[in-house]
Short mmCIF file of C-alpha atoms in Angstrom, two decimals:
data_model
loop_
_atom_site.label_atom_id
_atom_site.label_comp_id
_atom_site.label_asym_id
_atom_site.label_seq_id
_atom_site.Cartn_x
_atom_site.Cartn_y
_atom_site.Cartn_z
CA MET T 888 183.32 147.68 112.19
CA ARG T 889 179.65 147.44 113.95
CA THR T 890 178.53 150.98 115.07
CA VAL T 891 178.60 154.15 114.35
CA LEU T 892 176.87 157.20 115.55
CA ILE T 893 176.70 160.48 114.36
CA VAL T 894 175.80 163.30 116.45
CA GLU T 895 174.60 166.52 114.39
CA ASP T 896 171.95 168.91 114.75
CA GLU T 897 171.06 169.79 111.56
CA LYS T 898 169.03 167.00 110.03
CA LEU T 899 170.07 166.85 106.45
CA ILE T 900 173.80 167.26 107.58
CA ARG T 901 173.23 164.32 109.43
CA GLN T 902 171.66 162.24 106.99
CA GLY T 903 174.20 163.12 104.40
CA ILE T 904 176.83 162.06 106.65
CA ARG T 905 174.88 158.67 106.82
CA VAL T 906 174.55 158.07 103.49
CA MET T 907 178.18 158.61 102.54
CA ILE T 908 179.29 156.20 105.16
CA GLN T 909 176.34 154.01 103.45
CA ARG T 910 178.50 154.36 100.32
CA SER T 911 181.81 154.26 101.30
CA GLY T 912 182.37 150.32 101.05
CA VAL T 913 183.29 150.59 104.31
CA PRO T 914 181.39 147.80 106.18
CA VAL T 915 179.40 149.03 109.09
CA GLU T 916 176.46 147.09 110.71
CA ASN T 917 174.12 149.83 112.29
CA ILE T 918 174.63 153.47 111.79
CA ILE T 919 172.53 155.67 114.94
CA GLU T 920 171.53 159.67 114.65
CA CYS T 921 171.59 161.73 117.44
CA GLY T 922 170.61 165.55 117.12
CA ASN T 923 172.93 166.57 120.16
CA GLY T 924 175.47 165.70 122.81
CA LEU T 925 172.99 164.83 125.57
CA MET T 926 170.95 162.18 123.54
CA ALA T 927 174.52 160.89 122.08
CA LEU T 928 176.29 160.28 125.49
CA GLU T 929 173.26 158.47 126.81
CA VAL T 930 173.62 155.88 123.58
CA LEU T 931 177.72 155.92 124.79
CA LYS T 932 176.15 154.58 128.43
CA ASP T 933 174.14 152.24 126.98
CA GLN T 934 176.17 150.58 124.30
CA ARG T 935 179.21 150.36 122.81
CA VAL T 936 180.27 152.06 119.60
CA ASP T 937 183.01 151.85 117.37
CA VAL T 938 183.29 155.52 115.61
CA MET T 939 181.52 158.50 116.51
CA PHE T 940 181.19 161.60 114.06
CA THR T 941 180.18 164.61 115.88
CA ASP T 942 179.66 168.35 115.44
CA ILE T 943 180.95 171.15 117.75
CA ARG T 944 178.71 173.57 117.28
CA MET T 945 175.04 171.99 118.99
CA PRO T 946 171.91 172.77 121.41
CA LYS T 947 171.78 171.20 125.04
CA MET T 948 175.64 169.93 124.90
CA ASP T 949 178.41 170.89 122.25
CA GLY T 950 180.95 168.31 120.81
CA ILE T 951 183.98 169.64 122.94
CA GLU T 952 181.32 169.08 126.56
CA LEU T 953 180.62 165.28 124.76
CA VAL T 954 184.09 164.46 124.55
CA LYS T 955 184.99 165.49 127.54
CA ALA T 956 182.12 163.82 129.80
CA MET T 957 182.70 160.35 127.63
CA GLN T 958 186.43 160.19 128.94
CA GLU T 959 184.50 158.60 132.18
CA LEU T 960 183.28 155.46 130.70
CA PRO T 961 184.51 152.48 130.29
CA TYR T 962 184.44 152.43 126.14
CA ARG T 963 185.05 155.40 124.18
CA PRO T 964 184.68 155.78 120.35
CA LEU T 965 187.15 156.52 117.92
CA THR T 966 185.87 160.31 117.26
CA VAL T 967 185.48 162.34 114.13
CA ALA T 968 185.22 166.49 114.57
CA VAL T 969 182.97 167.66 112.07
CA SER T 970 183.07 171.43 111.97
CA GLY T 971 182.74 174.81 109.51
CA TYR T 972 185.61 176.62 108.93
CA ASP T 973 184.87 179.17 111.70
CA ASP T 974 185.37 176.40 114.43
CA PHE T 975 188.73 174.94 113.38
CA SER T 976 190.11 176.29 116.60
CA TYR T 977 187.55 174.20 118.46
CA ALA T 978 188.78 171.08 116.44
CA VAL T 979 192.23 171.57 117.04
CA GLU T 980 191.59 171.96 120.87
CA MET T 981 188.84 168.54 120.29
CA MET T 982 192.08 167.02 119.02
CA ARG T 983 194.22 167.30 121.66
CA GLY T 984 191.82 165.79 124.00
CA GLY T 985 191.87 162.55 122.03
CA VAL T 986 189.47 163.73 118.79
CA ARG T 987 191.11 161.27 115.93
CA GLU T 988 190.16 163.22 112.74
CA TYR T 989 188.74 166.25 111.54
CA LEU T 990 186.17 166.78 108.76
CA LEU T 991 185.62 170.09 107.39
CA LYS T 992 181.53 171.16 106.40
CA PRO T 993 180.74 170.59 103.47
CA VAL T 994 181.88 166.86 104.42
CA ASP T 995 183.83 165.58 101.31
CA ARG T 996 182.40 162.25 100.79
CA ASP T 997 186.61 161.16 99.76
CA ASN T 998 187.71 162.50 102.68
CA LEU T 999 185.15 160.40 105.33
CA ARG T 1000 185.71 157.21 103.25
CA ALA T 1001 189.69 157.58 103.71
CA ILE T 1002 189.14 158.34 107.53
CA LEU T 1003 186.72 155.44 107.70
CA GLU T 1004 188.88 152.91 106.20
CA LYS T 1005 191.30 154.25 108.44
CA LEU T 1006 189.59 154.11 111.41
CA GLU T 1007 187.83 151.01 110.78
CA LEU T 1008 191.89 149.12 110.52
CA GLU T 1009 191.99 150.40 114.10
CA VAL T 1010 189.02 149.00 115.23
CA ARG T 1011 189.38 145.97 113.69
CA ALA T 1012 192.94 145.65 115.13
CA ALA T 1013 191.38 146.17 118.62
CA ARG T 1014 188.84 144.17 118.66
CA GLU T 1015 191.23 141.16 117.92
CA GLU T 1016 193.59 142.30 120.82
CA GLU T 1017 190.41 142.65 122.83
CA GLU T 1018 189.56 139.27 121.75
CA LEU T 1019 192.65 137.65 122.68
CA GLU T 1020 192.65 139.33 125.57
CA ASN T 1021 189.68 138.02 126.58
CA VAL T 1022 190.28 134.37 125.82
CA THR T 1023 193.51 134.51 127.55
CA ASP T 1024 191.87 135.98 130.95
CA ARG T 1025 189.02 133.46 130.73
CA GLU T 1026 191.74 130.69 130.76
CA GLN T 1027 192.98 132.51 134.02
CA LEU T 1028 190.04 132.23 135.43
CA ARG T 1029 189.34 128.68 134.41
CA ARG T 1030 193.12 127.39 135.40
CA ILE T 1031 191.90 129.24 139.22
CA MET T 1032 188.61 127.66 139.10
CA GLU T 1033 190.72 123.79 138.41
CA SER T 1034 193.87 124.40 140.36
CA GLY T 1035 192.82 125.29 143.61
CA ASN T 1036 193.64 128.39 145.82
CA LEU T 1037 196.17 131.16 144.50
CA SER T 1038 199.48 131.69 145.72
CA ASP T 1039 200.86 135.18 146.48
CA ALA T 1040 202.56 135.24 143.17
CA GLU T 1041 199.75 133.69 141.26
CA ARG T 1042 197.40 136.61 143.33
CA THR T 1043 199.63 139.54 141.92
CA ALA T 1044 199.56 137.39 138.31
CA VAL T 1045 195.86 137.80 137.89
CA GLY T 1046 195.74 141.08 138.47
CA GLU T 1047 193.49 143.89 138.11
CA ARG T 1048 192.24 142.80 134.97
CA ILE T 1049 191.38 139.17 135.75
CA GLU T 1050 189.03 141.30 138.76
CA GLY T 1051 187.79 142.88 136.42
CA HIS T 1052 186.17 139.83 134.92
CA LEU T 1053 184.65 139.18 138.36
CA PHE T 1054 181.32 141.01 139.38
CA GLN T 1055 181.31 142.45 143.06
CA SER T 1056 179.96 139.27 143.82
CA TYR T 1057 179.09 136.42 142.31
CA GLU T 1058 177.28 133.05 141.90
CA VAL T 1059 178.71 130.32 140.00
CA CYS T 1060 176.59 127.63 137.91
CA CYS T 1061 177.36 124.53 136.39
CA PHE T 1062 174.89 122.22 133.79
CA ALA T 1063 175.11 120.14 130.92
CA GLY T 1064 173.65 118.55 128.10
CA LEU T 1065 171.77 121.74 126.72
CA ASN T 1066 170.87 120.90 123.13
CA GLU T 1067 172.26 124.92 121.76
CA PRO T 1068 174.93 126.98 123.83
CA VAL T 1069 174.11 129.86 126.35
CA SER T 1070 174.55 133.09 124.74
CA GLU T 1071 176.85 135.48 127.19
CA LYS T 1072 174.73 138.65 128.71
CA LYS T 1073 177.13 141.39 129.03
CA GLY T 1074 177.55 142.50 132.57
CA VAL T 1075 174.95 139.90 133.80
CA TYR T 1076 176.60 136.64 133.51
CA LEU T 1077 180.41 135.04 132.02
CA MET T 1078 180.38 131.59 130.39
CA LEU T 1079 183.74 130.21 130.79
CA GLY T 1080 182.83 126.79 128.88
CA GLU T 1081 183.57 123.44 129.84
CA LEU T 1082 185.14 122.02 132.87
CA PRO T 1083 185.80 118.86 134.28
CA ALA T 1084 182.62 119.08 136.19
CA GLY T 1085 180.10 120.42 133.62
CA SER T 1086 179.69 124.05 131.61
CA ILE T 1087 180.69 126.80 133.92
CA CYS T 1088 178.85 130.22 134.19
CA ILE T 1089 179.63 132.94 136.67
CA VAL T 1090 176.43 135.05 137.34
CA GLU T 1091 176.21 138.81 139.65
CA SER T 1092 174.82 137.55 142.70
CA GLY T 1093 171.03 138.69 142.44
CA SER T 1094 171.07 138.11 138.88
CA SER T 1095 170.98 134.27 138.84
CA SER T 1096 166.72 133.74 138.33
CA PHE T 1097 166.76 135.10 134.98
CA LEU T 1098 169.41 132.55 133.46
CA LEU T 1099 167.98 129.71 135.35
CA LYS T 1100 164.37 130.41 134.09
CA ASN T 1101 165.71 130.92 130.91
CA GLU T 1102 168.87 130.34 129.13
CA LEU T 1103 169.07 127.30 131.56
CA GLY T 1104 165.29 126.17 131.88
CA ASP T 1105 166.33 122.95 130.14
CA ALA T 1106 169.42 122.02 132.43
CA CYS T 1107 169.82 120.61 135.95
CA VAL T 1108 171.75 122.85 137.57
CA GLY T 1109 174.40 122.86 140.54
CA VAL T 1110 174.02 126.62 141.75
CA SER T 1111 176.56 127.84 144.53
CA ARG T 1112 176.72 130.22 147.51
CA VAL T 1113 177.74 133.97 147.22
CA HIS T 1114 180.77 134.93 147.05
CA SER T 1115 183.49 137.87 145.80
CA GLY T 1116 186.96 138.18 144.45
CA ALA T 1117 189.35 135.52 142.58
CA ASP T 1118 190.74 134.27 145.71
CA GLU T 1119 186.91 132.15 145.89
CA LEU T 1120 186.70 130.95 142.86
CA ARG T 1121 188.29 127.81 143.35
CA ARG T 1122 185.46 127.17 145.99
CA ALA T 1123 182.61 128.70 144.15
CA TYR T 1124 183.44 126.29 141.22
CA LEU T 1125 183.44 123.27 143.81
CA GLU T 1126 180.26 124.22 145.37
CA ALA T 1127 178.77 124.67 142.39
CA ALA T 1128 179.47 121.14 140.51
CA GLN T 1129 178.59 119.35 143.76
CA ALA T 1130 175.14 120.94 143.98
CA ARG T 1131 175.46 120.10 140.03
CA LYS T 1132 175.99 116.37 140.71
CA LYS T 1133 173.15 116.27 143.12
CA ALA T 1134 170.61 118.02 140.96
CA PHE T 1135 171.88 115.63 138.48
CA CYS T 1136 171.34 112.61 140.21
CA GLU T 1137 167.94 113.48 141.55
CA CYS T 1138 166.58 115.08 138.53
CA GLU T 1139 166.10 118.46 139.64
CA HIS T 1140 166.10 121.57 137.90
CA ILE T 1141 168.26 123.38 140.64
CA ARG T 1142 170.38 123.09 143.55
CA ARG T 1143 171.79 125.19 145.79
CA PHE T 1144 174.56 124.23 147.55
CA SER T 1145 174.65 123.60 151.44
CA GLY T 1146 176.90 122.36 153.49
CA GLU T 1147 180.70 121.12 153.47
CA VAL T 1148 182.62 122.18 149.83
CA CYS T 1149 185.13 118.95 149.22
CA GLU T 1150 187.87 120.18 148.04
CA SER T 1151 188.73 117.50 145.16
CA LEU T 1152 186.24 116.44 142.79
CA PRO T 1153 186.42 112.88 141.04
CA GLU T 1154 186.60 112.78 137.33
CA SER T 1155 183.78 110.67 135.38
CA GLY T 1156 185.81 108.69 133.09
CA ALA T 1157 188.71 107.72 135.48
CA GLU T 1158 189.77 104.29 135.00
CA GLY T 1159 188.77 102.22 138.31
CA ASP T 1160 191.54 100.69 140.09
CA LEU T 1161 190.96 97.28 141.01
CA ALA T 1162 193.73 96.78 143.18
CA SER T 1163 193.12 99.32 145.97
CA PHE T 1164 189.14 98.50 145.41
CA THR T 1165 188.38 96.85 149.04
CA VAL T 1166 185.74 96.50 151.66
CA LYS T 1167 186.32 99.72 152.88
CA ASP T 1168 186.01 101.39 149.67
CA ARG T 1169 182.70 99.87 149.12
CA LYS T 1170 181.28 101.99 152.04
CA HIS T 1171 180.04 105.76 152.19
CA GLU T 1172 178.99 107.06 155.61
CA ASP T 1173 176.33 108.56 153.56
CA GLY T 1174 175.24 105.74 151.02
CA GLY T 1175 174.82 102.03 151.16
CA ALA T 1176 177.30 98.67 150.06
CA LEU T 1177 178.01 98.87 146.28
CA PRO T 1178 178.12 95.69 145.05
CA SER T 1179 181.38 93.34 145.29
CA LEU T 1180 183.78 93.37 142.67
CA GLU T 1181 183.54 89.70 141.95
CA GLU T 1182 179.62 90.67 141.60
CA ILE T 1183 180.76 93.73 138.84
CA ARG T 1184 182.32 91.01 137.54
CA LYS T 1185 179.95 88.88 137.34
CA GLN T 1186 177.65 91.11 135.78
CA ALA T 1187 179.90 92.16 132.72
CA ARG T 1188 180.30 88.80 131.88
CA THR T 1189 177.03 87.92 130.96
CA LEU T 1190 177.39 90.35 127.88
CA GLY T 1191 177.57 88.02 125.03
CA THR T 1192 175.13 85.17 126.99
CA GLU T 1193 171.58 84.45 127.41
CA ARG T 1194 171.83 86.07 130.77
CA TYR T 1195 172.95 89.49 129.02
CA GLU T 1196 170.03 91.59 130.54
CA ASP T 1197 170.82 90.91 133.93
CA CYS T 1198 173.85 92.90 133.33
CA ILE T 1199 171.47 95.78 132.16
CA TYR T 1200 168.85 94.86 134.95
CA GLN T 1201 171.48 95.19 137.64
CA ALA T 1202 173.19 98.62 135.77
CA SER T 1203 169.27 99.84 135.89
CA LEU T 1204 168.56 99.12 139.26
CA PHE T 1205 171.60 100.32 140.52
CA LEU T 1206 171.07 103.97 139.41
CA ARG T 1207 167.64 104.08 140.66
CA LYS T 1208 168.67 103.67 144.06
CA VAL T 1209 171.35 106.23 143.31
CA LYS T 1210 168.36 108.67 142.15
CA ARG T 1211 166.16 107.69 145.53
CA GLY T 1212 169.47 108.75 147.59
CA VAL T 1213 170.79 104.94 148.30
CA TYR T 1214 174.49 105.34 146.93
CA THR T 1215 176.18 109.06 146.62
CA PRO T 1216 177.36 110.42 143.51
CA ALA T 1217 181.22 109.42 144.23
CA GLN T 1218 179.77 105.79 145.16
CA MET T 1219 178.20 105.80 141.54
CA GLU T 1220 181.09 106.89 139.39
CA ARG T 1221 183.09 104.46 141.64
CA TYR T 1222 180.63 101.62 140.63
CA LEU T 1223 180.30 102.93 136.53
CA ASN T 1224 184.21 103.21 136.50
CA LEU T 1225 184.55 99.31 138.00
CA LEU T 1226 181.87 98.30 135.37
CA PHE T 1227 183.51 99.63 132.47
CA GLU T 1228 186.72 98.54 133.14
CA GLN T 1229 185.34 94.82 133.88
CA ILE T 1230 182.83 95.61 130.06
CA ARG T 1231 186.71 96.37 128.49
CA THR T 1232 188.11 93.48 129.62
CA VAL T 1233 185.60 91.05 128.86
CA CYS T 1234 184.51 92.30 125.25
CA ALA T 1235 187.98 93.88 124.56
CA ALA T 1236 187.75 92.28 121.20
CA VAL T 1237 184.75 93.55 120.51
CA LEU T 1238 185.74 96.70 121.21
CA LYS T 1239 188.56 96.56 119.65
CA GLU T 1240 186.50 95.90 116.41
CA GLN T 1241 184.25 98.45 117.20
CA PRO T 1242 185.49 101.92 117.29
CA ASP T 1243 182.18 103.57 118.27
CA LEU T 1244 181.32 101.22 121.00
CA ARG T 1245 184.76 102.47 122.89
CA LYS T 1246 183.00 105.63 122.96
CA CYS T 1247 181.19 104.44 126.54
CA PRO T 1248 179.23 106.87 128.17
CA ALA T 1249 181.21 106.80 130.68
CA ASP T 1250 181.38 110.62 130.95
CA LEU T 1251 178.07 110.70 132.71
CA TYR T 1252 177.90 114.56 133.76
CA SER T 1253 177.80 115.69 130.21
CA PHE T 1254 174.22 114.36 130.03
CA ARG T 1255 171.52 116.27 131.32
CA ASN T 1256 170.19 114.46 134.33
CA LEU T 1257 170.76 110.79 135.93
CA ASP T 1258 167.45 109.31 133.92
CA GLU T 1259 169.19 110.08 130.19
CA TYR T 1260 171.86 108.32 131.25
CA ALA T 1261 170.56 105.40 132.09
CA GLU T 1262 168.47 105.54 128.99
CA ALA T 1263 171.94 105.82 127.31
CA LEU T 1264 173.72 103.11 129.12
CA SER T 1265 170.94 100.61 128.27
CA GLY T 1266 171.78 101.78 125.38
CA TRP T 1267 175.15 101.11 124.67
CA LEU T 1268 174.95 97.80 127.00
CA ASP T 1269 172.67 96.66 124.31
CA MET T 1270 175.08 97.33 121.54
CA VAL T 1271 177.80 95.65 123.31
CA HIS T 1272 176.19 92.28 124.26
CA GLU T 1273 174.48 92.81 120.03
CA LYS T 1274 178.23 93.40 118.94
CA SER T 1275 179.53 90.21 121.34
CA CYS T 1276 176.65 88.00 120.16
CA ASN T 1277 177.22 88.95 116.15
CA ARG T 1278 181.17 87.89 116.99
CA SER T 1279 180.33 84.76 119.30
CA ASP T 1280 178.44 83.69 116.09
CA GLU T 1281 181.26 84.75 113.31
CA PHE T 1282 184.14 83.13 115.38
CA ARG T 1283 182.26 79.73 115.48
CA ASN T 1284 181.14 79.80 112.00
CA ARG T 1285 185.34 80.94 111.33
CA GLN T 1286 185.83 77.31 113.30
CA LYS T 1287 183.27 74.91 111.58
CA LEU T 1288 184.28 76.80 108.06
CA GLU T 1289 187.77 75.89 108.57
CA LYS T 1290 186.71 72.33 110.00
CA ALA T 1291 184.88 71.80 106.75
CA LEU T 1292 188.14 72.82 104.35
CA ARG T 1293 190.16 70.11 106.45
CA TYR T 1294 187.64 67.73 105.56
CA MET T 1295 187.55 68.38 101.75
CA ARG T 1296 191.21 68.31 101.77
CA ASP T 1297 191.39 65.07 102.98
CA ASN T 1298 187.85 63.58 101.55
CA TYR T 1299 188.10 65.13 97.87
CA SER T 1300 188.79 61.91 96.45
CA SER T 1301 185.55 60.41 97.68
CA ASP T 1302 181.47 61.50 96.74
CA LEU T 1303 181.68 64.95 98.23
CA ASN T 1304 178.70 67.10 97.90
CA MET T 1305 177.70 70.36 100.23
CA ALA T 1306 174.71 68.46 102.01
CA VAL T 1307 177.72 65.83 103.74
CA VAL T 1308 180.37 68.72 104.32
CA SER T 1309 177.83 70.72 106.25
CA ASN T 1310 175.85 68.21 107.86
CA TYR T 1311 179.91 66.95 109.15
CA VAL T 1312 180.08 70.55 110.52
CA SER T 1313 176.29 70.83 112.07
CA MET T 1314 175.62 73.49 109.91
CA ASN T 1315 171.96 75.02 107.98
CA TYR T 1316 172.52 73.93 104.75
CA SER T 1317 171.75 77.61 103.47
CA LEU T 1318 174.14 78.79 106.06
CA PHE T 1319 176.94 76.80 105.20
CA SER T 1320 176.88 77.71 101.51
CA GLN T 1321 176.55 81.83 102.28
CA GLU T 1322 179.88 81.31 104.63
CA PHE T 1323 181.75 79.23 103.03
CA LYS T 1324 181.23 81.79 99.70
CA GLN T 1325 181.89 84.62 101.45
CA TYR T 1326 184.61 82.80 103.65
CA THR T 1327 186.62 81.81 100.81
CA GLY T 1328 185.38 83.94 98.19
CA GLU T 1329 184.15 80.98 96.22
CA ASN T 1330 181.04 79.09 96.20
CA PHE T 1331 181.76 75.07 97.11
CA VAL T 1332 181.47 72.94 93.57
CA SER T 1333 184.02 75.57 92.68
CA TYR T 1334 186.31 75.07 95.72
CA LEU T 1335 186.13 71.58 95.67
CA ARG T 1336 186.75 71.09 91.78
CA LYS T 1337 189.71 73.33 92.44
CA LEU T 1338 190.90 71.04 95.14
CA ARG T 1339 190.28 68.01 92.61
CA MET T 1340 192.10 69.70 89.71
CA GLU T 1341 195.16 71.00 91.90
CA GLU T 1342 196.02 67.55 93.13
CA ALA T 1343 195.20 65.70 89.54
CA LYS T 1344 198.15 68.43 88.15
CA ARG T 1345 199.96 67.24 91.02
CA LEU T 1346 199.98 63.07 89.88
CA LEU T 1347 200.43 63.96 86.59
CA THR T 1348 203.50 65.62 86.84
CA GLN T 1349 205.43 63.49 89.41
CA THR T 1350 203.70 59.93 88.62
CA GLN T 1351 203.56 57.84 85.87
CA LEU T 1352 199.48 56.93 87.10
CA ARG T 1353 197.12 56.26 84.02
CA VAL T 1354 194.75 58.80 82.89
CA VAL T 1355 191.84 56.66 84.43
CA GLU T 1356 193.49 55.82 87.85
CA ILE T 1357 194.34 59.83 88.18
CA SER T 1358 190.62 60.40 87.68
CA GLN T 1359 189.28 58.02 90.68
CA ARG T 1360 192.10 59.27 93.01
CA VAL T 1361 190.54 62.90 92.99
CA GLY T 1362 187.00 61.44 93.09
CA TYR T 1363 185.45 60.91 89.53
CA GLU T 1364 184.25 57.66 88.74
CA ASN T 1365 183.63 58.74 85.18
CA GLU T 1366 186.79 59.27 83.36
CA LYS T 1367 185.00 61.07 80.31
CA HIS T 1368 183.67 63.48 82.79
CA PHE T 1369 187.27 64.46 84.45
CA MET T 1370 188.87 64.88 81.24
CA LYS T 1371 186.14 67.40 80.16
CA THR T 1372 186.29 69.20 83.76
CA PHE T 1373 190.41 69.39 83.36
CA LYS T 1374 190.69 70.53 80.02
CA SER T 1375 187.98 73.39 80.64
CA VAL T 1376 190.18 74.35 83.89
CA TYR T 1377 193.22 74.21 82.09
CA GLY T 1378 192.56 74.38 78.38
CA VAL T 1379 194.47 71.17 77.28
CA SER T 1380 193.27 67.26 78.26
CA PRO T 1381 195.07 65.63 81.15
CA SER T 1382 197.67 63.58 78.13
CA GLU T 1383 198.50 66.56 76.68
CA PHE T 1384 199.30 68.48 80.14
CA ARG T 1385 201.49 65.61 80.91
CA LYS T 1386 203.51 65.48 77.67
CA SER T 1387 203.95 69.63 78.13
CA ALA T 1388 205.17 68.66 81.36
CA GLU T 1389 207.44 65.95 80.07
CA TYR T 1390 208.83 68.00 77.49
CA ALA T 1391 209.39 71.20 79.55
CA GLU T 1392 211.82 69.05 82.19
CA GLU T 1393 213.81 67.24 78.87
CA LEU T 1394 214.18 71.43 78.41
#
């Protein structure tokens, strides 16, 4: 329970009821005391009260008059009449008028606690139901903004409750990029959350200055013209969204809509359609000619090469022209969609291996303004280039290591060492040593020894060659060195190994 109002002209009784409420165990955030009905009525007009305890006999305005007067208010508290025995008949009359409970003076704390617990359940249930209705109503308002003009059936479905959320006349504000959410101010503006064009706020006409100066002081905001009724919500949304795009591109704090409304809004982040990208698409009556598809493709292909800075430069240059008004917001969206599509094609392997990089800054209007977006885009392109280079280096290194392993398998019988092999594949000695171990899980010496021992084992079991001949065939000029190495690997000498293998065959 958030707020309880105690209306009682006797201070000691008023304070006694307060203490009982505080000790009842029922959570109450705020307790307000008033000495008469007139004071209480002003409180009820100014804020929402959940439960009211009111005496019957009071100066200026008594409890009966107070209960009658509050019937005209939008929010009426659950009311408990508090009276002496002689006023019982009046209490009964008040209960017929909507008072929920009755307490007899002197107030019994157990009775008060029981009433509070009962009313707390009602207040909580009412709040939950109201919250659910508010969520539903706001979703309906959002749907109206996104789906266009209402049909007759939809207009009927909207009903008076939806209309009740709207001010007699209003403006719509569209913004994005704030670090903290905007706190709604009841009766002044209504927050609807995120829509494709950004965060949306419905503001009572004439009240937007405070919101724009304070809550949205750090944002680039698009503001619609003044509208009224649910039928005009879609148009107001489109106006605010178009103004927001202009404010975003030109890094302005506020842009109020002027001109003709566009009935459809391109959604940022949509896939570009390469097949339908024609010369006609490159031009706009208010903007310059876009780079050609081939130019955009070449730009993307520089990532992962020594010319990668050209991609970053061209993208930054394009956005600077957008800021100067050379290109329109729609052209900017088109260019970026095509650029991202080409990058996804050119750098497909990198983006597949790097999930974080898939979240390219394509949702440009989620940023505060074009300057912030341009910085994020440059950083993203730089990361894609870096990962592409790393992947290219890794790929080339893997190719060289595969070539090295083939060379070792073909030449293990010769005097082989790491210097010879690293030179053969044109790889730095230290880098080769590091990459070889990472790729094979063994150092060069161990891997070479394993190759030679596996071949020695095969020759011992499948041929009648002497041990000294086998030693030479697997790359050991010194027979004793060969025998010592073989025994350290298999635990027996070559001759013993051959005898055990022959014995196993006889069995």
